[in-house]
């Protein structure tokens, strides 16, 4: 394998997170939104270390790992490169944070530490600490312990060094204070005229350290933050007497025992304190040890209070109705006549909830089947399914309990649904169910069964639907829905591999079918027929699929790729990928759709999909790619793709030599997310005029 053909997956992901950091640095982005992008950057990094870095660390100790699996790099070298990049990114993020805080002060918003509290705020801070914070604190005296108790994954701690003079011989005490996560990280202090003040709970604790440790006669006291990140892999082997759901519950609980993979510390910490902690916690050079700033867990900036400063936030959009599909009245009646496309968050997600609520109440509906990957914390989707079961309908839910970091939420609802008599399917052995589909059977005229359903590129989650862009197709197309029914049958009897006439389903058919579709574009190109490929996805990392796109490029097929995250393909390389262009759009919303368009000799084929072109989606998950047959929806998909492709404000170019360079093409400015909303607004106005 020629590894120069590919970008390493992990390094490409770090380039993606650098694009998030660019948003935090962009002076055109509203100030509080910039803080929130810093939070997203930090949260992404936490998950990266818990999953990807941890996997490479395990690979380092594996006998059968090869450089091929890691994009041509040894595990040891890759771990070193990741740490170096992250240290640089962390330093950049601290500079960005300082610049944002300075700008906020121009708007009379001050983020203050324990040394900057005004006189009239002191009583408030002390009272808040005693009433809200002190009861929630866990304080660990380390000196007399043989080893440090298992610190929580990604929790933040203040490492306190206290010089105790109460004994005959002066003693240095080392103490850990866990920052409580059941108290808001940002405390809004009393105002001073028109000036607004915010304090991090970390500093509020620092201000009250004397209250906390007044039993000691101390000479000196200092506190610096640390954080440890652990391997998040679940261990599902072992006790055969336990059910699958019990193993998942135990696995989530056992994450506290996962091996450490990253240790972040305040670079101003005393060296003896750092050495004491590293030794006590058995942190070694295989872990990523990263010097940071005064504050960790900057993911909490995602929830920075708006302080009523609307001018420092993005304007909220009002989600639009779908053209021709009214929320009042029966959705089934409309969908029976034609297909409809929902594009969240430009359209309201209420259609999905309304569809399920109607199904739950409709006496003619006899069966509901749905796949669930990530539910909202308060889920109207789950409530509607429980309501349907209470109304005597047969409800079958395929719920993925191994949806990373959402296991506990999904378990909670799985147990509720199980109690209500809903038939639960916990995936397929060895495969995650990542497909996004709903199937409904309704008895109509002459007692005939009429099928309805929807297929989506995103999770059925009310919260993420406000910030993730995703397509959902509502349909009563019997041909498509018969295939969806087969997917649910496969969940129950998965030793039988189904054949599908319309859907492309992983893990059995997606790789082969997509390669056939690309081959057809190559053939059309060679015959002088219209040929071209337009893909929009989150990630492209499967080498075999990349090689097939390289082959198409070498035959002259024009390929346009919009990829938000990982891209291991190298575009624009002579004699390899000259006809391939790749852009990434990172902006107000998280670009999440998977859309695959093949020119097909002038009669384009369109597919919306739950699958990225990653090995896991092609070979190790249940995924659905759904064809689009409605001509109006085809045009809508092409229009929205082209709007995004013409993006020249928030689009970054993929290039081996120009990492994350903004695309500036001299054309009329197009900010695609704003332009897409305007596109749907214009369609509505045209309909109503």
XYZ file of C-alpha atoms in Angstrom:
689
model
C 0.000 0.000 0.000
C 1.291 3.432 -0.950
C 0.569 5.386 2.234
C 1.396 8.673 0.548
C -1.990 8.328 -1.106
C -3.837 8.772 2.180
C -4.042 11.172 5.094
C -3.939 9.430 8.457
C -7.413 9.232 9.960
C -6.526 10.564 13.412
C -4.466 13.440 12.036
C -7.321 14.308 9.668
C -9.691 14.372 12.638
C -7.377 16.792 14.438
C -7.494 18.986 11.325
C -11.283 18.942 11.607
C -11.127 20.019 15.241
C -8.756 22.789 14.177
C -11.591 24.044 11.938
C -13.829 24.207 15.014
C -11.086 26.207 16.721
C -11.016 28.519 13.691
C -14.651 29.362 14.420
C -13.687 30.301 17.971
C -10.946 32.541 16.569
C -13.111 34.156 13.862
C -13.804 37.781 14.808
C -16.904 37.729 12.582
C -18.537 35.112 14.814
C -20.560 36.594 17.728
C -18.485 36.634 20.923
C -20.504 34.248 23.087
C -20.802 31.861 20.138
C -16.994 31.945 19.923
C -16.831 30.826 23.549
C -19.231 28.014 22.748
C -17.069 26.880 19.813
C -14.182 26.675 22.288
C -16.428 24.396 24.332
C -17.162 22.222 21.294
C -13.432 22.047 20.493
C -12.691 20.885 24.039
C -15.572 18.389 24.134
C -14.470 16.923 20.802
C -10.944 16.516 22.136
C -12.194 14.719 25.250
C -14.076 12.187 23.136
C -11.123 11.800 20.761
C -8.832 10.783 23.615
C -11.406 8.513 25.207
C -11.960 6.620 21.971
C -9.368 7.088 19.227
C -6.231 7.824 21.270
C -7.165 5.002 23.633
C -7.528 2.605 20.682
C -4.078 3.538 19.332
C -2.592 3.129 22.784
C -4.047 -0.394 22.939
C -2.713 -1.019 19.434
C 0.773 -0.070 20.572
C 0.764 -3.080 22.886
C -0.818 -5.432 20.345
C 1.293 -7.986 18.517
C -0.814 -8.035 15.364
C -1.181 -4.291 14.752
C 0.302 -3.086 11.482
C 1.233 0.291 10.091
C -1.350 -0.343 7.372
C -4.149 -0.015 9.918
C -2.753 3.311 11.101
C -2.260 4.916 7.709
C 1.440 4.087 7.397
C 2.533 5.282 10.858
C 3.648 3.216 13.810
C 1.410 3.462 16.874
C 4.254 4.976 18.908
C 4.986 7.656 16.317
C 1.291 8.438 15.875
C 0.772 8.866 19.632
C 3.709 11.275 19.715
C 2.411 13.289 16.733
C -1.058 13.524 18.255
C 0.319 14.806 21.548
C 2.456 17.412 19.797
C -0.487 18.664 17.720
C -2.806 18.771 20.735
C -0.289 20.705 22.838
C -0.096 23.308 20.039
C -3.895 23.427 19.653
C -4.373 23.774 23.408
C -1.934 26.690 23.467
C -3.806 28.323 20.574
C -7.121 27.817 22.341
C -5.815 29.580 25.452
C -4.765 32.594 23.375
C -8.181 32.623 21.716
C -9.923 32.441 25.110
C -7.887 35.377 26.401
C -8.753 37.423 23.308
C -12.477 36.638 23.660
C -12.483 37.596 27.325
C -10.793 40.884 26.500
C -13.429 41.595 23.818
C -16.249 40.718 26.229
C -15.017 43.422 28.569
C -15.715 45.986 25.818
C -19.342 44.843 26.156
C -19.247 45.180 29.966
C -19.063 41.414 30.532
C -16.287 40.389 32.901
C -15.154 36.851 33.702
C -13.505 37.345 37.079
C -11.310 35.147 39.267
C -11.009 34.952 43.044
C -8.805 38.033 43.185
C -11.188 40.291 41.250
C -14.368 40.066 43.305
C -15.935 43.409 44.162
C -16.785 44.274 47.766
C -20.551 43.951 47.288
C -20.099 40.492 45.702
C -18.087 38.896 48.517
C -21.041 37.966 50.718
C -22.843 36.494 47.687
C -19.806 34.339 46.794
C -19.355 33.075 50.363
C -23.051 32.339 50.776
C -23.242 30.597 47.379
C -20.283 28.429 48.342
C -21.769 27.434 51.706
C -25.276 26.810 50.381
C -24.682 25.297 46.931
C -21.073 24.213 46.492
C -19.637 23.033 49.798
C -22.244 20.278 50.325
C -21.402 18.857 46.883
C -17.612 18.821 47.287
C -15.565 15.616 47.411
C -12.194 16.367 49.009
C -9.476 13.678 48.999
C -6.494 13.913 51.402
C -3.758 12.118 49.456
C -0.759 11.846 51.768
C -1.970 8.947 53.863
C -3.367 6.944 50.935
C -1.303 4.216 49.302
C -2.771 5.153 45.946
C -5.066 7.818 44.543
C -8.718 6.703 44.361
C -9.897 6.235 40.790
C -10.515 9.715 39.460
C -13.597 10.168 37.289
C -13.131 10.197 33.551
C -12.954 13.782 32.241
C -13.921 15.290 35.591
C -11.858 18.292 36.718
C -10.016 18.449 40.032
C -8.206 21.145 41.954
C -4.847 19.831 43.132
C -4.178 21.635 46.394
C -0.772 21.980 48.028
C -0.969 22.989 51.682
C 2.011 23.690 53.959
C 0.729 22.565 57.368
C 2.402 24.069 60.451
C 0.022 22.615 63.027
C 2.333 19.688 63.812
C 5.787 19.942 65.407
C 7.348 19.277 62.018
C 6.126 21.261 59.041
C 4.299 18.982 56.583
C 3.294 19.371 52.951
C -0.202 18.046 52.327
C -1.534 17.234 48.861
C -5.280 17.315 48.390
C -7.697 16.810 45.473
C -11.009 18.638 45.272
C -13.453 17.331 42.675
C -15.225 20.139 40.824
C -18.919 19.213 41.234
C -20.852 18.670 38.014
C -24.254 19.152 39.625
C -23.638 22.897 40.039
C -23.486 25.274 37.079
C -19.888 25.893 35.997
C -20.535 29.625 35.487
C -21.930 31.656 38.387
C -23.492 35.016 37.516
C -22.525 37.515 40.230
C -24.429 40.654 41.300
C -24.111 43.418 38.714
C -22.282 46.673 39.201
C -24.466 49.256 37.423
C -24.389 48.113 33.771
C -21.425 45.759 34.247
C -22.095 42.010 34.314
C -19.821 39.555 36.100
C -19.372 35.822 35.663
C -17.209 33.577 37.829
C -16.175 29.990 37.230
C -17.040 27.650 40.061
C -13.326 26.686 40.141
C -12.421 30.216 41.234
C -15.340 30.398 43.609
C -13.870 27.332 45.355
C -10.406 28.915 45.316
C -11.851 32.010 46.992
C -13.257 29.810 49.762
C -10.271 27.538 50.333
C -9.660 29.164 53.703
C -13.171 28.206 54.794
C -12.578 24.673 53.568
C -9.225 24.136 55.286
C -9.494 26.350 58.366
C -8.852 23.330 60.625
C -5.199 23.488 59.568
C -2.621 26.020 60.667
C -1.210 26.508 57.202
C 1.518 28.795 55.980
C 0.899 28.528 52.281
C -1.945 27.265 50.097
C -2.146 26.865 46.305
C -4.605 25.155 43.959
C -4.123 24.137 40.321
C -6.445 22.200 38.082
C -5.845 18.714 36.666
C -7.961 16.366 34.567
C -7.586 12.740 33.561
C -9.157 11.098 30.497
C -9.758 7.346 30.464
C -10.198 4.671 27.816
C -13.944 4.551 27.077
C -14.069 1.084 25.541
C -16.804 -1.099 27.008
C -15.957 -4.646 28.123
C -18.929 -6.831 27.242
C -17.295 -10.208 27.779
C -17.558 -12.261 30.948
C -20.575 -13.404 32.909
C -22.888 -15.356 30.603
C -25.661 -15.181 33.176
C -25.966 -11.444 32.654
C -28.279 -10.036 30.016
C -26.935 -7.767 27.285
C -28.502 -4.707 28.908
C -26.935 -5.642 32.280
C -23.511 -5.910 30.640
C -23.892 -2.463 29.076
C -24.944 -0.996 32.447
C -21.934 -2.592 34.146
C -19.631 -1.493 31.324
C -20.698 2.139 31.663
C -20.167 1.994 35.427
C -16.722 0.429 34.929
C -15.460 3.291 32.772
C -14.054 4.770 35.946
C -11.573 1.847 35.872
C -10.506 2.452 32.271
C -6.819 2.995 31.692
C -5.725 6.651 31.722
C -4.861 7.978 28.253
C -4.451 11.733 28.882
C -3.394 13.826 31.825
C -3.869 17.604 31.522
C -2.491 19.962 34.133
C -2.123 23.672 34.826
C 1.364 24.476 33.580
C 1.865 26.773 36.601
C 1.542 23.905 39.077
C 4.509 23.380 41.410
C 6.828 20.682 40.092
C 6.781 18.720 43.360
C 2.967 18.623 43.242
C 3.021 17.417 39.640
C 5.623 14.750 40.369
C 3.669 13.572 43.404
C 0.472 13.192 41.352
C 2.092 11.462 38.364
C 3.796 8.981 40.651
C 0.743 8.394 42.812
C -1.540 7.965 39.781
C 0.987 5.816 37.867
C 0.859 8.028 34.784
C 3.641 7.032 32.372
C 5.062 8.247 29.074
C 2.618 6.132 27.072
C -0.104 8.529 28.205
C -0.521 11.948 26.688
C 0.709 14.398 29.342
C -0.359 17.875 28.298
C 0.443 21.172 30.001
C -2.587 23.426 29.845
C -3.976 26.598 31.276
C -5.604 27.523 34.539
C -8.955 25.949 33.566
C -9.821 22.542 32.132
C -13.115 21.061 30.995
C -13.588 24.017 28.712
C -16.337 21.954 27.107
C -18.529 23.686 29.686
C -18.223 26.872 27.622
C -20.867 25.309 25.367
C -23.281 26.338 28.140
C -21.891 29.800 28.795
C -24.823 31.989 29.931
C -26.165 34.436 27.361
C -26.555 37.191 30.024
C -29.327 38.727 27.925
C -26.714 39.844 25.383
C -28.544 38.833 22.218
C -26.189 40.935 20.088
C -23.379 38.560 21.072
C -25.266 35.498 19.819
C -26.367 34.193 16.441
C -29.913 35.183 15.592
C -32.202 32.237 16.236
C -34.005 31.004 13.169
C -37.664 30.114 13.227
C -37.890 26.541 11.856
C -40.102 26.507 8.776
C -43.011 24.296 7.779
C -42.492 21.848 4.947
C -43.937 23.102 1.688
C -47.427 21.648 1.344
C -47.327 19.554 4.523
C -49.408 20.992 7.362
C -48.899 20.044 10.992
C -52.604 20.312 11.783
C -54.710 17.492 10.434
C -53.491 14.072 9.376
C -49.923 13.682 8.098
C -50.807 10.216 6.818
C -53.379 11.760 4.490
C -50.747 13.992 2.862
C -47.954 11.404 2.790
C -50.267 8.887 1.169
C -50.373 11.221 -1.864
C -46.666 12.064 -2.195
C -43.244 11.998 -0.522
C -41.995 14.921 1.566
C -38.495 15.937 2.627
C -37.673 17.493 5.993
C -34.318 19.289 6.191
C -33.591 20.085 9.846
C -33.040 22.569 11.414
C -34.377 24.691 8.539
C -37.646 22.743 8.829
C -39.237 22.033 12.177
C -38.554 18.584 13.669
C -42.121 18.651 14.985
C -43.184 16.671 11.903
C -41.336 13.581 13.166
C -42.942 13.852 16.611
C -46.377 14.570 15.122
C -46.069 11.567 12.786
C -45.403 9.211 15.717
C -48.042 10.797 17.928
C -50.611 10.394 15.179
C -49.583 6.770 14.759
C -49.910 6.223 18.514
C -53.518 7.493 18.525
C -54.773 6.258 15.146
C -56.947 3.113 15.624
C -56.026 1.983 12.108
C -52.298 1.781 12.914
C -51.430 -1.767 14.015
C -47.620 -1.872 13.960
C -44.769 0.607 14.494
C -41.133 -0.305 14.023
C -38.309 2.181 14.580
C -34.527 2.266 14.971
C -33.117 4.418 17.759
C -29.476 5.440 18.107
C -29.358 8.571 20.301
C -32.431 9.775 22.167
C -32.841 13.208 23.702
C -32.678 13.389 27.495
C -36.392 14.233 27.457
C -37.646 12.344 24.432
C -41.058 12.926 22.876
C -40.131 10.159 20.440
C -39.906 7.610 23.252
C -43.077 8.964 24.883
C -45.012 8.529 21.630
C -43.837 4.938 21.281
C -44.855 4.163 24.866
C -48.226 5.815 24.187
C -48.680 3.594 21.134
C -47.967 0.461 23.185
C -50.477 1.579 25.830
C -53.043 1.886 23.008
C -52.573 -1.767 22.110
C -50.370 -1.371 19.050
C -47.451 -3.699 18.425
C -44.306 -1.627 18.772
C -40.836 -2.876 17.894
C -37.806 -0.760 18.748
C -34.268 -1.502 17.710
C -32.310 0.535 20.277
C -28.522 0.740 20.111
C -27.235 0.499 23.661
C -23.648 0.998 22.511
C -24.217 4.506 21.119
C -21.000 5.989 22.483
C -21.504 8.148 25.622
C -25.302 7.963 25.262
C -25.547 4.444 26.687
C -26.996 5.561 30.023
C -29.685 7.676 28.345
C -30.682 4.884 25.970
C -30.686 2.327 28.811
C -33.062 4.529 30.813
C -35.586 4.622 27.979
C -35.036 0.976 27.025
C -36.015 -0.090 30.537
C -39.096 2.159 30.443
C -40.177 0.814 27.055
C -39.564 -2.761 28.128
C -41.848 -2.268 31.138
C -44.586 -1.012 28.783
C -44.461 -4.171 26.674
C -42.571 -2.742 23.711
C -40.561 -5.364 21.840
C -36.934 -4.313 22.139
C -34.181 -5.503 19.832
C -30.639 -4.801 20.999
C -28.971 -4.752 17.615
C -27.292 -7.635 15.859
C -24.378 -9.621 17.237
C -21.147 -7.953 16.148
C -22.931 -5.025 14.473
C -24.126 -1.646 15.670
C -27.491 -0.580 14.283
C -26.884 2.918 12.948
C -29.739 2.945 10.410
C -32.378 5.653 10.870
C -35.794 4.366 9.856
C -39.399 4.054 10.926
C -41.947 1.601 9.487
C -45.719 1.724 10.103
C -48.548 -0.587 9.041
C -52.042 0.908 8.859
C -55.210 -0.995 7.950
C -57.225 1.069 5.477
C -59.856 0.465 2.807
C -61.074 -3.111 2.422
C -58.871 -4.151 5.341
C -55.753 -3.780 3.216
C -52.467 -2.861 4.889
C -51.005 0.459 3.787
C -47.402 1.197 4.727
C -45.941 4.516 5.864
C -42.595 5.504 7.244
C -39.585 7.749 7.244
C -35.855 7.345 6.619
C -33.302 9.812 7.907
C -29.632 10.731 7.825
C -29.683 11.713 11.516
C -30.850 10.637 14.944
C -34.442 10.967 16.071
C -33.456 13.461 18.724
C -35.325 16.706 19.399
C -32.268 18.453 20.833
C -29.739 17.702 18.105
C -32.356 18.464 15.440
C -31.993 22.133 16.425
C -28.286 22.231 15.607
C -27.574 19.278 13.262
C -28.470 19.535 9.592
C -30.151 16.300 8.441
C -32.540 15.030 5.785
C -35.631 12.954 6.622
C -37.832 11.447 3.908
C -41.514 10.806 4.693
C -42.948 8.243 2.304
C -45.749 5.785 1.620
C -43.837 4.227 -1.284
C -44.666 0.555 -0.862
C -41.528 -0.648 -2.631
C -39.199 1.235 -0.273
C -41.234 0.335 2.817
C -41.283 -3.386 2.008
C -37.501 -3.217 2.035
C -37.534 -1.404 5.385
C -39.752 -4.167 6.760
C -37.082 -6.662 5.705
C -34.515 -4.739 7.758
C -36.686 -5.162 10.859
C -37.114 -8.856 10.035
C -33.314 -9.119 9.833
C -33.066 -7.724 13.366
C -35.172 -10.629 14.625
C -33.700 -13.394 12.462
C -30.245 -12.174 11.559
C -28.778 -15.432 10.320
C -30.863 -14.918 7.165
C -29.396 -12.278 4.839
C -32.188 -10.445 3.075
C -32.221 -9.215 -0.500
C -33.394 -5.671 -1.163
C -34.789 -4.260 -4.387
C -34.462 -0.568 -3.545
C -32.534 0.097 -0.339
C -28.777 -0.298 -0.082
C -28.122 -1.926 3.281
C -24.898 -2.420 5.228
C -23.074 -4.582 6.065
C -23.962 -6.856 3.158
C -24.462 -4.609 0.147
C -23.291 -0.998 0.568
C -19.640 -1.457 -0.383
C -20.411 -3.605 -3.422
C -23.319 -1.452 -4.629
C -21.470 1.852 -4.247
C -18.498 0.479 -6.147
C -20.886 -0.605 -8.924
C -22.397 2.891 -9.056
C -18.922 4.467 -9.282
C -17.936 1.953 -11.979
C -21.016 2.985 -13.925
C -19.881 6.629 -13.796
C -16.464 5.552 -15.103
C -18.124 3.677 -17.940
C -20.310 6.667 -18.809
C -17.280 8.956 -18.794
C -15.404 6.670 -21.180
C -18.421 6.521 -23.497
C -18.816 10.294 -23.535
C -22.064 10.253 -21.561
C -22.793 12.641 -18.690
C -20.844 11.433 -15.649
C -20.127 12.862 -12.244
C -20.212 12.201 -8.516
C -21.465 14.536 -5.790
C -21.168 13.282 -2.217
C -21.886 14.998 1.082
C -20.936 13.181 4.281
C -19.293 13.434 7.675
C -16.232 11.278 7.040
C -14.359 9.459 4.274
C -11.724 7.058 5.569
C -12.198 3.659 3.900
C -9.110 3.055 1.747
C -10.876 0.718 -0.670
C -13.592 3.278 -1.360
C -10.974 6.025 -1.679
C -9.108 3.897 -4.230
C -12.323 3.517 -6.238
C -12.773 7.322 -6.272
C -9.123 7.690 -7.330
C -9.814 5.256 -10.177
C -12.823 7.306 -11.287
C -10.770 10.484 -11.171
C -8.007 8.960 -13.270
C -10.645 8.156 -15.914
C -11.781 11.801 -15.901
C -14.931 11.640 -13.750
C -15.582 14.974 -12.021
C -15.999 14.387 -8.282
C -17.278 16.974 -5.788
C -17.067 16.038 -2.102
C -18.405 17.992 0.871
C -16.933 16.382 3.999
C -17.313 17.955 7.413
C -14.852 15.807 9.340
C -12.292 13.138 8.487
C -11.039 12.926 4.920
C -8.224 10.445 4.231
C -8.460 11.078 0.471
C -5.969 13.554 -0.995
C -7.639 15.645 -3.730
C -5.991 17.441 -6.632
C -2.902 15.211 -6.810
C -1.468 14.837 -10.322
C -2.142 11.448 -11.934
C -4.123 10.384 -8.873
C -7.014 12.689 -8.019
C -6.855 15.689 -10.340
C -10.617 15.837 -10.925
C -11.529 15.578 -7.225
C -12.376 18.669 -5.188
C -13.123 18.518 -1.468
C -14.461 21.194 0.858
C -15.506 21.217 4.508
C -18.119 23.559 5.959
C -17.998 24.349 9.681
C -20.446 27.034 10.757
C -23.401 27.776 13.019
C -24.966 24.328 12.548
C -23.252 20.941 12.499
C -23.338 19.582 8.932
C -24.553 15.995 9.314
C -26.367 14.716 6.169
C -25.119 11.882 4.023
C -26.164 12.499 0.435
C -24.872 10.534 -2.569
C -25.618 11.691 -6.125
C -24.510 9.813 -9.261
C -24.945 11.576 -12.634
C -25.981 8.296 -14.290
C -25.786 9.429 -17.911
C -28.058 12.438 -17.356
C -30.688 10.732 -15.191
C -29.127 11.264 -11.750
C -29.567 8.761 -8.956
C -29.994 10.203 -5.458
C -29.538 8.451 -2.119
C -29.865 9.783 1.412
C -28.060 7.599 3.903
C -27.155 6.950 7.529
C -23.724 5.757 6.375
C -20.466 7.606 5.927
C -17.811 6.022 3.728
C -15.919 4.591 6.668
C -15.037 0.929 7.107
C -17.234 0.666 10.195
C -20.291 1.971 8.283
C -19.673 -0.242 5.278
C -18.767 -3.500 7.016
C -19.610 -3.389 10.728
C -22.927 -1.594 11.091
C -26.492 -1.888 9.905
C -26.991 1.162 7.677
C -29.622 2.214 5.146
C -29.128 4.220 1.967
C -32.508 5.127 0.515
C -33.148 6.051 -3.138
C -35.134 9.192 -3.891
C -37.760 8.789 -6.616
C -39.779 12.000 -6.288
C -38.562 14.515 -8.899
C -39.330 17.567 -6.765
C -37.297 16.167 -3.886
C -34.439 15.299 -6.242
C -34.347 18.930 -7.325
C -34.470 20.063 -3.702
C -31.530 17.821 -2.798
C -29.519 19.006 -5.773
C -30.325 22.649 -5.029
C -29.235 22.352 -1.391
C -26.085 20.479 -2.390
C -25.183 23.207 -4.877
C -25.825 25.949 -2.306
C -23.385 24.210 0.011
C -20.900 23.574 -2.798
C -20.898 27.276 -3.676
C -20.068 28.192 -0.058
C -17.142 30.637 -0.008
C -17.275 32.112 3.484
C -17.168 29.110 5.828
C -15.827 26.519 3.385
C -12.317 25.191 3.898
C -10.325 23.471 1.188
C -8.814 20.025 1.546
C -5.353 20.115 0.054
C -2.125 18.271 0.895
C -0.338 21.630 0.972
C -3.014 24.002 2.304
C -4.564 22.634 5.469
C -7.836 24.362 6.422
C -7.362 27.288 4.054
C -10.625 29.164 3.519
C -12.039 28.986 0.016
C -12.077 32.457 -1.506
C -13.037 32.182 -5.150
C -13.904 35.773 -6.030
C -17.549 34.820 -6.672
C -20.619 36.329 -5.037
C -20.477 35.606 -1.305
C -22.452 32.523 -0.292
C -22.812 31.466 3.331
C -24.584 28.214 2.677
C -26.453 27.676 5.949
C -27.983 31.135 5.785
C -28.611 30.738 2.043
C -30.310 27.362 2.580
C -32.730 28.858 5.075
C -33.471 31.657 2.609
C -34.007 29.053 -0.132
C -36.777 27.387 1.884
C -38.216 30.721 2.953
C -38.454 31.770 -0.712
C -40.211 28.499 -1.582
C -42.816 29.128 1.098
C -43.371 32.721 0.017
C -43.734 31.605 -3.596
C -46.319 29.019 -2.542
C -48.300 31.605 -0.580
C -48.115 34.407 -3.141
